């Protein structure tokens, strides 16, 4: 009898469980990150600072690309990921500046 398909299925289940755990950790880390960026947004709104900070964004992109290289992750992917997050942060900052709150029920 060939046990290979059964072993492969068990390994696949184990790998997927690990992926699911990492996905959960990512969501929790993103939530924590957004708590801080929302505080930054309120500070910016209260002091009249713009929602976007292109100089900081450039520094962050360079830093994340270097981290990605060190982690053997595609730096272009890391940059796209950061750009996606930054766009959402800027959107939140704009909402805070105009309404005082963020609509999280989208």
Short mmCIF file of C-alpha atoms in Angstrom, two decimals:
data_model
loop_
_atom_site.label_atom_id
_atom_site.label_comp_id
_atom_site.label_asym_id
_atom_site.label_seq_id
_atom_site.Cartn_x
_atom_site.Cartn_y
_atom_site.Cartn_z
CA UNK A 1 0.00 0.00 0.00
CA UNK A 2 1.28 3.48 -0.89
CA UNK A 3 1.20 5.95 2.04
CA UNK A 4 2.62 8.86 0.04
CA UNK A 5 -0.73 10.57 -0.71
CA UNK A 6 -1.74 10.28 2.95
CA UNK A 7 1.61 11.66 4.13
CA UNK A 8 1.44 14.47 1.60
CA UNK A 9 -2.08 15.32 2.76
CA UNK A 10 -0.96 15.46 6.40
CA UNK A 11 2.02 17.65 5.48
CA UNK A 12 -0.22 19.94 3.41
CA UNK A 13 -2.63 20.30 6.34
CA UNK A 14 0.26 21.15 8.67
CA UNK A 15 1.71 23.70 6.24
CA UNK A 16 -1.68 25.33 5.73
CA UNK A 17 -2.17 25.56 9.50
CA UNK A 18 1.16 27.40 9.74
CA UNK A 19 0.13 29.75 6.91
CA UNK A 20 -3.19 30.42 8.66
CA UNK A 21 -1.35 31.26 11.89
CA UNK A 22 0.94 33.68 10.06
CA UNK A 23 -2.06 35.30 8.34
CA UNK A 24 -3.69 35.82 11.74
CA UNK A 25 -0.49 37.37 13.10
CA UNK A 26 -0.29 39.69 10.07
CA UNK A 27 -3.85 40.91 10.64
CA UNK A 28 -3.14 41.60 14.30
CA UNK A 29 0.09 43.41 13.45
CA UNK A 30 -1.67 45.53 10.83
CA UNK A 31 -4.39 46.41 13.33
CA UNK A 32 -1.74 47.49 15.83
CA UNK A 33 0.07 49.50 13.16
CA UNK A 34 -3.15 51.27 12.18
CA UNK A 35 -3.82 52.21 15.81
CA UNK A 36 -0.54 54.14 15.78
CA UNK A 37 -1.10 55.69 12.35
CA UNK A 38 -4.57 56.84 13.42
CA UNK A 39 -2.99 58.59 16.40
CA UNK A 40 -0.54 60.19 13.98
CA UNK A 41 -3.51 61.24 11.81
CA UNK A 42 -5.23 62.91 14.77
CA UNK A 43 -1.99 64.72 15.67
CA UNK A 44 -1.53 65.87 12.08
CA UNK A 45 -5.14 67.05 11.87
CA UNK A 46 -4.91 68.96 15.14
CA UNK A 47 -1.72 70.73 14.04
CA UNK A 48 -2.67 71.33 10.41
CA UNK A 49 -0.02 69.03 8.98
CA UNK A 50 -0.72 67.37 5.60
CA UNK A 51 -1.97 63.79 5.50
CA UNK A 52 0.93 62.70 3.31
CA UNK A 53 4.65 62.97 4.06
CA UNK A 54 6.48 62.09 0.81
CA UNK A 55 9.94 62.40 2.37
CA UNK A 56 9.08 59.92 5.14
CA UNK A 57 7.46 57.61 2.61
CA UNK A 58 10.66 57.54 0.52
CA UNK A 59 12.72 56.66 3.60
CA UNK A 60 10.26 53.95 4.59
CA UNK A 61 10.27 52.43 1.10
CA UNK A 62 14.07 52.29 1.07
CA UNK A 63 14.09 50.78 4.57
CA UNK A 64 11.48 48.15 3.69
CA UNK A 65 13.23 47.24 0.45
CA UNK A 66 16.47 46.66 2.40
CA UNK A 67 14.63 44.58 5.01
CA UNK A 68 13.03 42.56 2.22
CA UNK A 69 16.39 41.89 0.62
CA UNK A 70 17.80 40.74 3.97
CA UNK A 71 14.78 38.45 4.41
CA UNK A 72 15.13 37.11 0.85
CA UNK A 73 11.77 38.60 -0.12
CA UNK A 74 11.24 40.40 -3.43
CA UNK A 75 11.90 44.10 -2.66
CA UNK A 76 9.43 45.16 -5.36
CA UNK A 77 6.72 43.15 -3.62
CA UNK A 78 7.63 44.75 -0.26
CA UNK A 79 7.39 48.20 -1.87
CA UNK A 80 3.97 47.42 -3.38
CA UNK A 81 2.79 46.16 0.01
CA UNK A 82 4.01 49.32 1.78
CA UNK A 83 2.49 51.55 -0.91
CA UNK A 84 -0.86 49.83 -0.38
CA UNK A 85 -0.66 50.39 3.38
CA UNK A 86 0.52 54.00 3.03
CA UNK A 87 -2.36 54.78 0.64
CA UNK A 88 -4.82 53.50 3.25
CA UNK A 89 -3.08 55.46 6.03
CA UNK A 90 -3.26 58.66 3.98
CA UNK A 91 -6.93 57.99 3.32
CA UNK A 92 -7.47 57.59 7.08
CA UNK A 93 -5.57 60.81 7.78
CA UNK A 94 -7.72 62.66 5.26
CA UNK A 95 -10.89 61.25 6.87
CA UNK A 96 -9.70 62.28 10.32
CA UNK A 97 -8.88 65.79 9.08
CA UNK A 98 -12.27 66.23 7.42
CA UNK A 99 -14.61 64.33 9.75
CA UNK A 100 -12.66 63.66 12.93
CA UNK A 101 -13.18 59.90 12.58
CA UNK A 102 -12.43 56.89 10.41
CA UNK A 103 -15.14 54.78 8.81
CA UNK A 104 -14.03 51.19 9.46
CA UNK A 105 -17.35 49.64 8.39
CA UNK A 106 -16.56 49.46 4.67
#
